[in-house]
Amino acid sequence: MNHLPINTGDTAFMILCTAMVCLMTPGLAFFYGGLARKNNITTIMAQSFLSVGITTLMWIFGGFGLAFGRDIGGLIGNPADFFLMKHVSNAPNLLHGATIPFLMFFLYQLMFIVITVPLMTGAFAGRLNLKGYVLLLIFWNLLIYFPVCHWIWGGGFLAQLGFRDFAGGAVIHTTAGFGSLACILTLGQRKIPASERSGHSSLMAAAIGTGLLWFGWFGFNAGGALRADYQAVNAFGSTFVALAFAMMTWLILAKIRGNGFDFVDILTGSVAGLATVTPCAGYINPRSAIIIGIIAGIVCQYAVAFRKKKNWDDALDVWGVHGMGGFTGTILIGLFATNAHLLSDSHSWFLLGVQIIGVCLVALYAYALTAGILKSIMCLTIITTTKEEQEEGLDFTFFENK
């Protein structure tokens, strides 16, 4: 059988990027684990690692087809197309990485979905038992990630309208962030006093996790090009520039507002820049990433302040950083994208409109469906933790059979 030739340089590049994105899941576990309360460390880290196993099974048993299979009405892909990795071979796919093995694309996209639900866990830390988390993970992937991924990256209706998301600002960060908001408002506040909710178990672990996220994010964003070319280089450079400018903007703004800042602000500000630049990383040049980083620091910090004012119990500010970061960056594509094959070095007001409408739709869909999933499950079984479990810490009860 004759196959299109693969480009060995592009393939080697994507192998590296895939491994880097894979590293982000344990990196996230360290980041969230270090910021969680002392007796919730194992639980919140376990939630990240559990996603690797459960999500991979779902991806192989039809999930990849739902996301990237033949389009059905612009809404979903055909799950039978790649069921049990059928047709997922070393031959390139002209639609998804024409110079790399299709198996490589399958694995790279798998790493994306693996980390998405774990991004949410920082928001509802301490409030879901093991059964609740597993059920949320399964139904959230099935009803939210697979459809949204297809809409944007799999040839669905948003892709047909010209909606753009280079590396997951809408598909991953907006869905996870606004899904987190739904979890927060549906599950309610933790039953322990507010004074006992703060406190970090290990800032050293959080710093190590942040460093792993920084490293992996280069593969996360640059790999969106699916080849080793100038677009990947732009994404690579824009990623680090936005990280740095968002961090410094966050710290300066905190100082101006009279709140001061601490080590967690340094970590959080940098992640805000990464989440915001993700959707537009390959469509902009690194100079534009300066402005995007500044906007990220401002928008995400004010989102966190708004969350505090509303007294939403977002334990690790997932909505303010990932949700609002991804949401904002997706819109900024319409203002700053200059990639020649996309916009001929000029922005398009039509694209800006498509970006605004598309990302608002994704945010509302993720919020509504997440709330619906949780409320439906809560009608059938107990998935929330008791006051006693929260006071004691979930590390003592999370893996008990109930």
PDB file of C-alpha atoms in Angstrom, residues 119 152 158 163-179 181 217 271-280 292 295-296 299-300 303 318-336 351-367:
ATOM      1  CA  LEU A 119      -7.490  21.573  35.174  1.00  0.00           C
ATOM      2  CA  ILE A 152     -13.421  23.688  16.426  1.00  0.00           C
ATOM      3  CA  LEU A 158     -17.442  26.620  14.235  1.00  0.00           C
ATOM      4  CA  PHE A 163     -13.363  30.135  14.101  1.00  0.00           C
ATOM      5  CA  ARG A 164      -9.724  29.754  15.183  1.00  0.00           C
ATOM      6  CA  ASP A 165      -8.068  28.222  18.231  1.00  0.00           C
ATOM      7  CA  PHE A 166      -4.408  27.433  17.717  1.00  0.00           C
ATOM      8  CA  ALA A 167      -3.630  25.306  20.765  1.00  0.00           C
ATOM      9  CA  GLY A 168      -6.682  25.050  23.006  1.00  0.00           C
ATOM     10  CA  GLY A 169      -7.717  28.389  24.487  1.00  0.00           C
ATOM     11  CA  ALA A 170     -11.356  27.600  23.744  1.00  0.00           C
ATOM     12  CA  VAL A 171     -11.284  23.794  23.471  1.00  0.00           C
ATOM     13  CA  ILE A 172      -9.377  23.332  26.727  1.00  0.00           C
ATOM     14  CA  HIS A 173      -9.072  26.432  28.912  1.00  0.00           C
ATOM     15  CA  THR A 174     -12.455  28.038  28.280  1.00  0.00           C
ATOM     16  CA  THR A 175     -14.335  24.761  28.652  1.00  0.00           C
ATOM     17  CA  ALA A 176     -12.420  23.783  31.798  1.00  0.00           C
ATOM     18  CA  GLY A 177     -12.627  27.270  33.289  1.00  0.00           C
ATOM     19  CA  PHE A 178     -16.334  27.781  32.801  1.00  0.00           C
ATOM     20  CA  GLY A 179     -17.005  24.154  33.663  1.00  0.00           C
ATOM     21  CA  LEU A 181     -17.438  27.855  37.558  1.00  0.00           C
ATOM     22  CA  TRP A 217       3.595  24.474  27.563  1.00  0.00           C
ATOM     23  CA  VAL A 271       0.099  30.662  34.236  1.00  0.00           C
ATOM     24  CA  ALA A 272      -2.408  33.399  33.363  1.00  0.00           C
ATOM     25  CA  GLY A 273      -0.111  34.533  30.560  1.00  0.00           C
ATOM     26  CA  LEU A 274       0.282  30.991  29.266  1.00  0.00           C
ATOM     27  CA  ALA A 275      -3.458  30.296  29.251  1.00  0.00           C
ATOM     28  CA  THR A 276      -4.202  33.573  27.466  1.00  0.00           C
ATOM     29  CA  VAL A 277      -1.599  33.242  24.720  1.00  0.00           C
ATOM     30  CA  THR A 278      -2.455  29.592  24.004  1.00  0.00           C
ATOM     31  CA  PRO A 279      -5.271  30.145  21.447  1.00  0.00           C
ATOM     32  CA  CYS A 280      -3.341  32.716  19.429  1.00  0.00           C
ATOM     33  CA  ILE A 292      -1.342  39.888  25.149  1.00  0.00           C
ATOM     34  CA  ILE A 295      -3.822  42.092  28.959  1.00  0.00           C
ATOM     35  CA  ALA A 296      -3.665  38.623  30.559  1.00  0.00           C
ATOM     36  CA  VAL A 299      -7.950  40.597  32.988  1.00  0.00           C
ATOM     37  CA  CYS A 300      -7.111  37.497  35.009  1.00  0.00           C
ATOM     38  CA  ALA A 303     -11.369  38.174  37.381  1.00  0.00           C
ATOM     39  CA  VAL A 318      -9.296  28.034  37.866  1.00  0.00           C
ATOM     40  CA  TRP A 319     -12.083  30.195  36.428  1.00  0.00           C
ATOM     41  CA  GLY A 320     -10.214  33.478  36.818  1.00  0.00           C
ATOM     42  CA  VAL A 321      -6.929  32.217  35.370  1.00  0.00           C
ATOM     43  CA  HIS A 322      -7.730  29.442  32.903  1.00  0.00           C
ATOM     44  CA  GLY A 323     -11.329  30.285  32.080  1.00  0.00           C
ATOM     45  CA  MET A 324     -10.961  34.025  31.613  1.00  0.00           C
ATOM     46  CA  GLY A 325      -7.444  33.654  30.215  1.00  0.00           C
ATOM     47  CA  GLY A 326      -8.492  31.232  27.491  1.00  0.00           C
ATOM     48  CA  PHE A 327     -11.672  33.225  26.831  1.00  0.00           C
ATOM     49  CA  THR A 328      -9.759  36.504  26.429  1.00  0.00           C
ATOM     50  CA  GLY A 329      -6.971  35.035  24.314  1.00  0.00           C
ATOM     51  CA  THR A 330      -9.460  33.451  21.937  1.00  0.00           C
ATOM     52  CA  ILE A 331     -11.035  36.854  21.273  1.00  0.00           C
ATOM     53  CA  LEU A 332      -7.624  38.510  20.852  1.00  0.00           C
ATOM     54  CA  ILE A 333      -6.964  36.316  17.806  1.00  0.00           C
ATOM     55  CA  GLY A 334      -9.272  38.672  15.924  1.00  0.00           C
ATOM     56  CA  LEU A 335      -7.099  41.660  16.877  1.00  0.00           C
ATOM     57  CA  PHE A 336      -3.534  40.385  16.791  1.00  0.00           C
ATOM     58  CA  LEU A 351     -12.991  37.030  12.291  1.00  0.00           C
ATOM     59  CA  LEU A 352     -13.210  39.092  15.479  1.00  0.00           C
ATOM     60  CA  GLY A 353     -16.989  38.700  15.435  1.00  0.00           C
ATOM     61  CA  VAL A 354     -16.713  34.959  14.830  1.00  0.00           C
ATOM     62  CA  GLN A 355     -14.239  34.642  17.697  1.00  0.00           C
ATOM     63  CA  ILE A 356     -16.464  36.540  20.135  1.00  0.00           C
ATOM     64  CA  ILE A 357     -19.613  34.622  19.235  1.00  0.00           C
ATOM     65  CA  GLY A 358     -17.811  31.271  19.145  1.00  0.00           C
ATOM     66  CA  VAL A 359     -16.030  31.560  22.479  1.00  0.00           C
ATOM     67  CA  CYS A 360     -19.176  32.877  24.201  1.00  0.00           C
ATOM     68  CA  LEU A 361     -21.067  29.860  22.867  1.00  0.00           C
ATOM     69  CA  VAL A 362     -18.357  27.487  24.086  1.00  0.00           C
ATOM     70  CA  ALA A 363     -18.297  29.112  27.546  1.00  0.00           C
ATOM     71  CA  LEU A 364     -22.080  28.983  27.937  1.00  0.00           C
ATOM     72  CA  TYR A 365     -22.230  25.418  26.657  1.00  0.00           C
ATOM     73  CA  ALA A 366     -19.506  24.222  29.041  1.00  0.00           C
ATOM     74  CA  TYR A 367     -21.130  26.004  31.980  1.00  0.00           C
TER      75      TYR A 367
END
